[in-house]
Coordinates of N, CA and C in Angstrom, one line a residue:
S1 N 107.8 242.1 123.3 CA 107.4 242.8 124.7 C 108.3 242.9 125.7
H2 N 109.3 243.9 125.3 CA 110.2 244.0 126.6 C 110.3 245.5 126.6
D3 N 110.6 246.3 127.6 CA 111.0 247.7 128.2 C 112.3 248.1 127.2
S4 N 112.3 249.6 127.0 CA 113.5 250.0 126.5 C 114.8 249.8 126.9
P5 N 116.0 249.5 126.1 CA 117.1 248.9 126.8 C 117.5 250.1 127.8
I6 N 117.0 251.4 128.0 CA 117.7 252.2 128.6 C 116.9 252.0 130.1
N7 N 115.9 251.1 130.1 CA 115.2 250.9 131.3 C 115.5 249.6 131.7
G8 N 116.3 249.2 130.9 CA 116.8 247.8 131.7 C 116.3 246.6 130.8
G9 N 115.4 246.9 129.9 CA 115.1 246.0 128.7 C 114.2 244.7 129.4
K10 N 114.0 244.5 130.6 CA 113.0 243.2 130.9 C 112.0 243.1 130.5
Q11 N 111.3 241.9 130.2 CA 110.1 241.3 129.7 C 109.0 241.9 130.4
L12 N 108.0 242.7 129.5 CA 106.9 243.3 130.2 C 105.7 242.4 130.5
S13 N 104.9 242.3 131.4 CA 103.7 241.4 131.6 C 102.7 242.0 130.8
L14 N 101.4 241.5 130.6 CA 100.4 242.1 130.1 C 99.8 243.3 130.7
M15 N 99.9 243.0 132.0 CA 99.6 244.3 132.8 C 100.3 245.5 132.8
E16 N 101.4 245.2 132.4 CA 102.7 246.4 132.2 C 102.6 246.9 130.9
G17 N 101.7 246.3 129.9 CA 101.8 247.1 128.4 C 102.4 245.9 127.4
G18 N 102.8 244.5 128.1 CA 103.6 243.8 127.2 C 102.3 243.1 126.3
W19 N 102.7 241.9 125.6 CA 101.8 241.2 124.8 C 102.0 239.8 124.8
E20 N 101.0 239.1 124.6 CA 101.2 237.5 124.5 C 102.1 237.1 123.0
T21 N 103.2 236.6 123.3 CA 104.2 236.1 122.5 C 103.7 234.8 122.0
V22 N 103.9 234.3 120.6 CA 103.7 233.0 120.1 C 105.0 232.4 119.4
A23 N 105.2 230.9 119.6 CA 106.5 230.4 119.2 C 105.9 228.9 118.7
P24 N 106.8 228.2 118.0 CA 106.2 227.0 117.7 C 106.2 225.9 118.9
S25 N 106.9 226.5 120.1 CA 106.8 225.6 121.1 C 106.8 226.3 122.4
A26 N 106.3 226.1 123.5 CA 106.4 227.2 124.7 C 107.5 226.9 125.4
I27 N 108.6 227.5 124.8 CA 109.9 227.4 125.4 C 110.3 229.2 125.4
A28 N 110.9 229.5 126.3 CA 111.0 230.9 126.7 C 112.6 230.9 126.1
F29 N 112.8 232.1 125.7 CA 114.4 232.3 125.2 C 115.4 232.4 126.5
D30 N 114.7 233.0 127.7 CA 115.5 233.3 128.8 C 114.3 232.3 129.8
P31 N 114.9 231.3 130.6 CA 113.9 230.7 131.6 C 113.8 231.6 132.6
N32 N 114.0 232.7 132.7 CA 113.5 233.5 133.8 C 112.1 234.2 133.3
E33 N 112.0 234.1 131.9 CA 110.8 235.1 131.2 C 109.7 234.1 131.1
I34 N 108.5 234.6 130.5 CA 107.3 234.0 130.5 C 107.4 233.1 129.0
P35 N 106.9 231.8 129.1 CA 107.0 231.4 127.9 C 105.9 231.8 126.9
P36 N 106.3 231.8 125.7 CA 105.6 232.0 124.8 C 104.1 230.8 124.7
T37 N 103.2 231.1 123.7 CA 102.2 230.4 123.5 C 102.4 229.5 122.6
E38 N 102.1 228.1 122.4 CA 102.2 227.6 121.3 C 101.4 227.5 120.4
L39 N 101.9 227.6 118.9 CA 100.9 228.0 117.8 C 100.2 226.9 117.6
N40 N 98.8 226.8 117.1 CA 98.5 225.9 116.5 C 98.1 225.4 115.0
Q41 N 97.7 224.6 114.4 CA 98.1 224.5 113.1 C 96.8 225.8 112.5
Q42 N 96.1 226.2 112.8 CA 95.3 227.1 112.1 C 96.0 228.4 112.3
E43 N 96.6 228.7 113.3 CA 97.3 229.7 113.8 C 98.2 229.8 112.6
I44 N 99.2 228.8 112.4 CA 100.3 228.8 111.7 C 99.5 229.0 110.3
K45 N 98.9 228.7 109.7 CA 98.2 228.7 108.5 C 97.8 230.3 108.1
N46 N 97.2 230.9 109.3 CA 96.9 232.4 109.1 C 98.3 233.0 109.2
L47 N 99.2 232.7 109.7 CA 100.5 233.4 109.7 C 101.3 233.2 108.4
I48 N 101.0 232.3 107.6 CA 101.7 231.8 106.3 C 100.9 232.9 105.3
E49 N 99.6 232.9 105.5 CA 98.6 234.1 104.7 C 99.0 235.6 104.9
A50 N 99.3 235.9 106.1 CA 99.9 236.9 106.5 C 101.1 237.5 105.9
F51 N 101.9 236.4 105.6 CA 103.2 236.8 105.1 C 102.7 237.2 103.3
K52 N 101.9 236.2 103.0 CA 101.4 236.7 101.4 C 100.9 238.1 101.4
T53 N 100.2 238.4 102.1 CA 99.2 239.8 102.0 C 100.4 240.9 102.4
A54 N 101.3 240.5 103.1 CA 102.5 241.7 103.6 C 103.2 241.6 102.2
A55 N 103.4 240.4 101.5 CA 104.2 240.5 100.2 C 103.7 241.3 99.1
F56 N 102.1 241.1 99.2 CA 101.3 242.0 98.3 C 101.4 243.5 98.3
R57 N 101.3 243.8 99.5 CA 101.5 245.3 100.0 C 103.0 246.0 99.6
V58 N 103.9 245.0 100.0 CA 105.3 245.5 99.6 C 105.4 245.8 98.0
K59 N 104.9 244.8 97.1 CA 104.9 244.7 95.8 C 104.2 246.1 95.4
H60 N 103.0 246.3 95.7 CA 102.2 247.4 95.5 C 102.8 248.8 95.8
A61 N 103.6 249.0 96.8 CA 104.2 250.2 97.3 C 105.3 250.5 96.7
G62 N 105.6 249.6 95.6 CA 106.8 250.1 94.4 C 108.1 249.4 95.4
F63 N 108.4 248.4 96.2 CA 109.7 247.8 96.4 C 110.0 247.0 95.4
K64 N 111.4 246.7 95.2 CA 111.8 246.0 94.0 C 112.4 244.7 94.4
V65 N 112.8 244.6 95.8 CA 113.6 243.3 96.4 C 112.8 242.7 97.4
L66 N 112.6 241.8 97.8 CA 111.5 241.4 99.0 C 112.7 240.2 100.0
E67 N 112.7 240.2 101.1 CA 113.7 239.4 101.7 C 112.8 239.0 103.0
I68 N 112.7 237.5 102.8 CA 112.0 236.9 104.3 C 113.0 236.6 105.3
H69 N 112.7 237.3 106.6 CA 113.7 237.1 107.8 C 113.2 235.7 108.2
A70 N 114.2 234.9 108.0 CA 114.3 233.4 108.7 C 115.4 233.4 109.6
A71 N 115.9 234.4 110.3 CA 117.0 234.3 111.2 C 117.1 234.9 112.4
H72 N 118.1 235.0 113.2 CA 118.0 235.9 114.5 C 116.8 235.4 115.6
G73 N 116.4 234.1 115.7 CA 115.6 233.8 116.6 C 114.1 234.1 116.5
Y74 N 113.8 235.1 115.4 CA 112.7 235.3 115.0 C 111.7 234.0 114.7
L75 N 110.3 234.2 114.6 CA 109.7 233.1 114.5 C 110.0 232.0 113.5
I76 N 110.5 232.1 112.2 CA 110.5 231.5 111.5 C 112.0 230.5 111.9
H77 N 113.1 231.3 112.6 CA 114.0 230.4 112.7 C 114.0 229.4 114.2
E78 N 112.6 230.2 114.9 CA 112.6 229.0 115.6 C 111.7 227.9 115.3
F79 N 111.2 227.9 114.3 CA 110.4 226.7 113.8 C 112.1 225.8 113.3
L80 N 112.8 226.2 112.3 CA 113.7 225.6 112.0 C 114.8 225.0 113.3
S81 N 114.8 225.5 114.5 CA 115.8 224.8 115.2 C 115.4 223.7 116.3
P82 N 115.7 222.6 116.4 CA 115.1 221.8 117.1 C 115.3 222.0 118.7
L83 N 116.1 223.2 118.9 CA 116.4 223.4 120.4 C 114.9 224.4 120.6
S84 N 114.6 225.1 119.9 CA 113.2 225.9 120.1 C 111.9 225.2 119.4
N85 N 111.8 224.4 118.6 CA 110.7 223.9 118.1 C 110.7 222.0 118.3
V86 N 110.1 221.7 119.4 CA 109.7 220.6 120.0 C 108.3 219.7 119.7
R87 N 108.2 220.5 118.5 CA 106.3 219.8 118.1 C 106.5 218.1 117.7
T88 N 105.4 217.9 117.8 CA 105.2 216.2 117.2 C 104.6 216.5 115.9
D89 N 103.7 217.3 115.4 CA 103.2 217.3 114.0 C 103.9 217.5 113.3
E90 N 103.3 217.8 112.1 CA 104.0 217.8 110.6 C 104.8 219.3 110.6
Y91 N 105.0 220.0 111.8 CA 105.8 221.5 111.8 C 107.0 221.3 112.6
G92 N 107.2 219.8 113.3 CA 108.2 219.7 114.1 C 109.0 218.5 114.0
G93 N 109.9 218.1 114.5 CA 110.8 217.0 114.5 C 111.7 216.7 113.5
S94 N 111.3 216.3 112.6 CA 112.6 216.0 111.4 C 112.8 217.5 110.7
F95 N 114.0 217.1 109.9 CA 114.6 218.3 109.3 C 113.3 218.6 108.2
E96 N 112.6 217.9 107.3 CA 111.6 218.1 106.5 C 110.4 219.0 107.4
N97 N 110.1 218.3 108.5 CA 109.1 219.2 109.2 C 109.3 220.5 109.8
R98 N 110.6 220.5 110.4 CA 111.0 222.2 110.9 C 111.2 223.2 109.6
I99 N 111.4 222.9 108.6 CA 111.6 223.8 107.1 C 110.2 224.0 106.9
R100 N 109.0 223.2 107.1 CA 108.1 223.5 106.4 C 107.5 224.6 106.4
F101 N 107.3 225.4 107.7 CA 106.8 226.9 107.8 C 107.5 227.6 106.8
L102 N 108.6 227.8 106.6 CA 109.6 228.5 105.9 C 109.0 228.2 104.3
I103 N 109.1 227.1 103.9 CA 108.9 226.5 102.5 C 107.4 226.8 102.0
E104 N 106.2 226.8 103.3 CA 105.0 227.4 102.7 C 104.7 228.7 102.8
I105 N 105.6 229.4 103.6 CA 105.6 231.0 103.6 C 106.3 231.3 102.3
V106 N 107.4 230.6 101.8 CA 107.9 231.1 100.6 C 107.0 230.8 99.2
K107 N 106.4 229.7 99.2 CA 105.6 229.4 98.3 C 104.0 230.2 97.9
S108 N 103.8 230.7 99.3 CA 102.8 231.7 99.7 C 103.1 232.7 98.9
V109 N 104.2 233.3 99.4 CA 104.5 235.0 98.8 C 104.9 234.8 97.4
Q110 N 105.5 233.7 96.8 CA 105.6 233.7 95.4 C 104.4 233.5 94.8
T111 N 103.1 233.7 94.9 CA 101.7 233.8 94.6 C 101.5 235.2 94.0
V112 N 102.0 236.0 95.0 CA 101.7 237.5 94.9 C 103.3 238.2 94.3
W113 N 104.5 237.6 94.6 CA 105.6 238.3 94.3 C 106.2 237.6 93.1
T114 N 106.1 238.0 91.9 CA 106.3 237.3 90.9 C 107.7 237.2 90.4
K115 N 108.3 236.4 89.4 CA 109.8 235.7 89.3 C 110.6 237.0 88.8
D116 N 110.2 238.1 88.3 CA 110.9 238.9 87.8 C 111.3 240.4 88.9
F117 N 110.9 239.6 90.1 CA 111.4 240.7 91.3 C 112.4 239.7 92.2
P118 N 113.6 240.0 92.7 CA 114.2 239.2 93.3 C 113.6 238.9 94.8
L119 N 114.0 237.8 95.1 CA 113.4 237.0 96.5 C 114.6 236.6 97.2
F120 N 114.8 237.2 98.2 CA 115.8 236.7 99.2 C 115.5 236.2 100.5
V121 N 116.3 235.3 101.2 CA 115.8 234.9 102.3 C 116.9 234.9 103.5
R122 N 116.7 235.4 104.4 CA 118.0 235.7 105.4 C 117.5 234.7 106.3
L123 N 119.0 233.6 106.5 CA 119.0 232.5 107.4 C 120.2 232.9 108.5
S124 N 120.1 232.3 109.8 CA 120.9 231.9 110.9 C 121.7 231.0 110.3
V125 N 122.9 230.6 109.9 CA 123.6 229.4 109.4 C 123.6 228.4 110.5
T126 N 123.8 229.0 111.5 CA 124.1 228.2 112.9 C 123.3 228.8 114.0
D127 N 123.2 228.0 115.0 CA 122.6 228.5 116.2 C 123.9 228.8 117.0
W128 N 125.2 228.3 116.8 CA 126.2 228.6 117.5 C 125.8 227.4 119.1
A129 N 124.9 226.3 118.8 CA 124.7 225.8 120.4 C 124.7 224.3 119.8
E130 N 125.1 223.5 120.9 CA 125.0 222.2 120.5 C 123.8 221.4 120.4
G131 N 123.5 220.8 119.3 CA 122.1 220.0 119.3 C 121.3 221.4 118.6
G132 N 121.5 222.4 117.8 CA 121.0 223.5 117.4 C 120.8 223.3 115.9
W133 N 120.5 224.3 115.4 CA 120.1 224.3 113.8 C 121.9 224.5 113.3
N134 N 122.1 223.9 112.3 CA 123.7 223.9 111.8 C 123.8 224.4 110.4
P135 N 125.0 224.5 110.3 CA 125.6 224.8 108.4 C 125.0 223.6 107.9
E136 N 125.6 222.4 108.1 CA 124.9 221.3 107.2 C 123.2 221.3 106.8
E137 N 122.6 221.9 107.7 CA 121.1 222.0 107.4 C 120.9 223.0 106.7
T138 N 121.7 224.1 106.9 CA 121.4 225.3 106.1 C 121.8 225.2 104.5
V139 N 123.0 224.1 104.4 CA 123.2 223.8 103.2 C 122.3 223.1 102.5
E140 N 121.6 222.4 103.1 CA 120.5 221.4 102.4 C 119.0 222.2 102.2
L141 N 118.8 223.3 103.2 CA 117.7 224.1 103.1 C 117.8 225.1 101.8
S142 N 119.0 225.3 101.5 CA 119.5 226.4 100.7 C 119.3 225.8 99.2
K143 N 119.5 224.7 99.0 CA 119.4 223.8 98.1 C 117.9 223.5 97.5
I144 N 117.1 223.4 98.5 CA 115.6 223.6 98.5 C 115.0 224.6 98.0
L145 N 115.8 225.9 98.5 CA 115.0 227.3 98.7 C 115.5 227.5 97.0
K146 N 116.7 227.2 96.5 CA 117.0 227.4 95.2 C 116.4 226.8 94.1
D147 N 115.9 225.6 94.4 CA 115.0 225.0 93.7 C 113.5 225.6 93.4
L148 N 112.9 226.0 94.7 CA 112.0 226.7 94.4 C 111.9 228.2 93.9
G149 N 113.1 228.7 93.7 CA 113.5 230.1 92.9 C 113.5 231.1 93.8
V150 N 114.1 230.7 95.0 CA 114.6 231.8 95.9 C 116.1 232.4 95.0
D151 N 116.3 233.8 95.2 CA 117.6 234.3 94.2 C 118.7 234.1 95.3
L152 N 118.7 234.5 96.5 CA 119.5 234.6 97.4 C 119.4 234.6 98.8
I153 N 120.5 233.6 99.6 CA 120.5 233.6 101.0 C 121.6 234.8 101.6
D154 N 121.0 235.4 102.4 CA 121.8 236.2 103.4 C 121.8 235.5 104.7
C155 N 123.1 235.5 104.8 CA 124.2 234.7 105.7 C 124.6 235.4 106.8
S156 N 123.4 234.9 107.9 CA 123.8 235.3 109.3 C 123.8 234.4 110.1
S157 N 123.8 234.7 111.5 CA 124.1 233.3 112.5 C 123.3 233.9 113.9
G158 N 123.0 232.7 114.8 CA 123.0 233.2 116.1 C 121.4 233.8 116.1
G159 N 121.2 234.4 117.7 CA 120.0 234.8 118.0 C 119.0 234.2 118.4
N160 N 119.1 232.8 118.6 CA 117.9 231.8 118.8 C 118.2 231.2 120.2
I161 N 119.4 231.0 120.7 CA 120.0 230.8 122.3 C 120.5 231.4 122.7
L162 N 120.0 231.8 124.1 CA 120.6 232.6 124.8 C 122.0 232.0 125.3
S163 N 122.1 230.9 125.6 CA 123.7 230.7 125.8 C 124.9 230.4 124.8
A164 N 124.1 230.9 123.6 CA 125.2 230.3 122.3 C 126.5 231.3 122.6
Q165 N 127.7 230.7 122.0 CA 129.0 231.2 122.3 C 129.3 231.7 120.9
I166 N 129.2 233.4 120.4 CA 129.3 233.4 119.1 C 130.8 234.0 119.0
P167 N 131.6 233.3 118.1 CA 133.1 234.5 118.1 C 132.9 235.4 117.0
V168 N 132.5 236.4 117.9 CA 132.3 237.7 117.0 C 133.7 238.5 116.5
A169 N 133.9 238.7 115.5 CA 135.1 239.4 115.0 C 134.9 239.8 113.2
P170 N 135.7 240.6 113.0 CA 135.5 241.2 111.6 C 135.2 240.2 110.5
G171 N 134.3 240.0 109.9 CA 134.0 239.0 108.7 C 133.8 237.7 109.3
Y172 N 133.7 237.3 110.5 CA 133.2 236.1 111.2 C 132.1 235.2 110.5
Q173 N 131.2 235.7 109.6 CA 130.0 235.1 109.3 C 130.4 234.8 107.7
V174 N 131.4 235.4 107.1 CA 131.8 235.3 105.8 C 132.0 233.8 105.1
P175 N 132.6 233.1 106.0 CA 132.6 231.5 105.8 C 131.4 231.1 105.3
F176 N 130.3 231.3 106.0 CA 128.8 230.9 105.8 C 128.6 231.2 104.6
A177 N 128.7 232.4 104.3 CA 128.3 232.6 102.8 C 129.0 232.4 101.9
E178 N 130.5 232.0 102.4 CA 131.1 231.1 101.0 C 130.6 229.6 100.8
R179 N 130.3 229.0 101.8 CA 129.7 227.7 101.7 C 128.5 227.7 101.4
I180 N 127.9 228.4 101.6 CA 126.4 228.2 100.9 C 126.6 228.6 99.2
K181 N 127.4 229.4 99.1 CA 127.5 229.9 97.6 C 128.1 228.7 96.9
S182 N 128.8 227.6 97.6 CA 129.3 226.4 96.9 C 128.1 225.7 96.2
T183 N 126.9 225.7 96.7 CA 126.0 224.7 96.2 C 125.1 225.6 95.0
G184 N 125.7 226.6 94.7 CA 125.1 227.3 93.5 C 124.0 228.3 93.8
M185 N 123.7 228.5 95.1 CA 122.8 229.3 95.3 C 123.6 230.9 95.7
M186 N 123.2 232.0 95.0 CA 123.9 233.4 95.6 C 123.7 233.6 96.6
T187 N 125.0 234.3 97.5 CA 124.3 234.7 98.9 C 125.1 235.9 99.1
A188 N 124.5 236.6 100.1 CA 125.2 238.0 100.7 C 126.1 237.5 102.1
A189 N 127.0 238.2 102.1 CA 127.9 238.2 103.5 C 127.6 239.4 104.4
V190 N 127.5 239.1 105.6 CA 127.1 240.3 106.5 C 127.9 240.0 107.9
G191 N 128.0 241.2 108.8 CA 128.2 241.0 110.2 C 129.7 241.6 109.9
M192 N 130.0 242.6 110.8 CA 131.3 243.1 111.6 C 132.1 243.4 109.9
I193 N 131.1 244.2 108.9 CA 132.3 244.1 107.9 C 132.2 245.9 107.8
T194 N 133.2 246.7 107.8 CA 133.2 247.8 108.2 C 134.2 248.7 107.2
S195 N 134.9 248.1 106.3 CA 135.7 248.9 105.4 C 135.3 248.5 104.1
V196 N 136.1 249.4 103.1 CA 135.7 249.0 101.6 C 137.0 247.9 101.3
T197 N 138.1 247.8 102.0 CA 138.9 246.7 101.9 C 138.4 245.6 102.3
Q198 N 137.3 245.1 103.6 CA 136.9 244.0 103.7 C 135.8 243.6 102.4
I199 N 135.2 244.6 102.0 CA 134.4 244.3 101.0 C 135.1 243.8 99.4
D200 N 136.0 244.5 99.3 CA 136.8 244.1 98.2 C 137.4 242.8 98.4
E201 N 138.0 242.3 99.7 CA 138.7 241.2 99.6 C 137.3 240.0 99.5
I202 N 136.2 240.3 99.9 CA 135.1 239.1 99.9 C 134.9 238.8 98.4
L203 N 134.6 240.2 97.8 CA 134.2 240.0 96.5 C 135.0 239.5 95.3
D204 N 136.2 239.9 95.7 CA 137.1 239.4 94.7 C 137.5 238.0 95.0
A205 N 137.6 237.6 96.1 CA 137.8 236.2 96.5 C 136.5 235.2 96.0
D206 N 135.5 235.9 95.5 CA 134.2 235.1 95.1 C 133.9 234.5 96.3
Q207 N 133.6 235.1 97.5 CA 133.2 234.5 98.9 C 131.8 234.4 98.9
A208 N 131.2 235.6 98.2 CA 129.7 236.1 98.0 C 129.7 236.8 97.0
D209 N 128.4 236.9 96.5 CA 127.7 237.7 95.4 C 127.6 239.2 95.9
L210 N 127.2 239.5 97.1 CA 127.0 240.8 97.9 C 127.6 241.0 99.1
V211 N 127.7 242.0 99.7 CA 127.9 242.1 100.7 C 127.1 243.2 101.4
L212 N 126.2 243.1 102.5 CA 125.2 244.1 102.8 C 125.7 244.6 104.3
L213 N 125.4 245.8 104.2 CA 126.0 246.4 105.4 C 124.6 247.3 106.2
G214 N 124.8 246.8 107.5 CA 123.5 247.5 108.3 C 124.2 248.7 109.3
R215 N 124.5 248.3 110.3 CA 125.2 249.4 111.2 C 126.6 250.3 110.9
E216 N 127.0 250.0 109.6 CA 128.0 250.7 109.1 C 127.6 252.1 108.5
L217 N 126.4 251.6 107.7 CA 125.5 252.9 107.2 C 124.9 253.5 108.2
L218 N 124.4 253.0 109.4 CA 123.9 254.0 110.0 C 125.0 254.9 110.8
R219 N 126.2 254.7 110.9 CA 127.2 255.1 111.4 C 127.4 256.1 110.3
N220 N 127.8 255.6 109.1 CA 128.0 256.6 108.3 C 127.3 256.5 107.0
P221 N 126.2 257.5 106.9 CA 125.4 257.4 105.6 C 126.2 257.3 104.3
Y222 N 127.4 258.2 104.5 CA 127.9 258.5 103.1 C 129.2 257.3 102.6
F223 N 129.0 256.3 103.3 CA 130.0 255.4 103.1 C 130.1 255.1 101.7
L224 N 129.2 254.5 100.9 CA 129.5 254.2 99.7 C 129.9 255.6 98.8
L225 N 129.4 256.7 99.3 CA 130.1 257.9 98.2 C 131.6 257.9 98.5
Q226 N 131.9 257.9 99.7 CA 133.2 257.9 100.1 C 134.1 256.7 99.5
K227 N 133.6 255.9 99.0 CA 134.4 254.6 98.3 C 134.7 255.0 97.0
I228 N 133.9 255.8 96.4 CA 133.9 256.7 95.1 C 134.6 257.8 94.9
N229 N 134.7 258.4 96.2 CA 135.3 259.8 96.3 C 135.5 260.1 97.7
K230 N 136.3 260.2 98.4 CA 136.7 260.4 99.9 C 136.2 261.6 100.3
E231 N 136.3 262.7 99.3 CA 135.7 263.7 99.5 C 134.3 264.0 99.5
A232 N 133.6 263.3 99.0 CA 132.0 263.4 98.3 C 131.3 263.8 99.5
V233 N 130.5 264.9 99.3 CA 129.5 265.2 100.2 C 128.2 265.6 99.5
P234 N 127.4 265.8 100.0 CA 125.7 265.9 99.4 C 126.3 267.5 99.0
V235 N 125.7 267.9 97.7 CA 125.5 269.2 96.8 C 125.2 270.5 98.2
Q236 N 124.1 270.1 98.8 CA 123.8 271.3 99.4 C 124.5 271.3 100.7
Y237 N 125.6 270.7 101.1 CA 126.6 271.0 102.0 C 127.6 271.5 101.7
L238 N 127.9 271.7 100.5 CA 129.2 272.3 99.9 C 129.4 273.8 100.3
R239 N 128.5 274.5 100.5 CA 128.6 275.8 101.1 C 129.2 275.7 102.4
A240 N 129.0 275.0 103.2 CA 129.6 275.0 104.5 C 131.1 274.4 104.6
K241 N 131.7 274.0 103.7 CA 132.9 273.6 103.7 C 133.8 274.7 104.2

């Protein structure tokens, strides 16, 4: 419920067209913003069911791979981190309680998303903040998710804490994928990966099972064609060469 970046990206009040946000605890991402509303247990159950119905729609729409986004400060990540989750019920406090929301979502999704279709989970491996979600907890969570039948962890980081100090650089998150992969869970490396050379190095060194690209494919939709043939262009464009 924020304005567009071109207008400054400020939080919008209800009167300005914003909406009431929810979270595991009433902790604002920015202290200068309106705090979210703390979810009650029935609302949590409703959200878990909503993930299930979303997975049902995805499957019947014909998609072959499903990824549960539990990273970047979105709702599931907020439950995982003790910096954004200070609940005192079974969804907060201990590691087992903080991961409960995600575990119940995975189990609910799996009732409609059958094992013959890959199921990924995207995690922020660390909050990059003192006392926050960290790589050690991600390793333990990954082992649990593997036992549940999750096929791959998409290894990202950050996004949950405004003051986080993130050392952004080419391939800076690849070590996270390598560490999680050492548990036996398949992983994907992401973040500041922009060249074929980087991709080959990551895969050849067995640091990850997949490399996922986002912004680079938006900048250059023909990136993969150019990996095969530097001159490759869609056939419809050939006459204009």
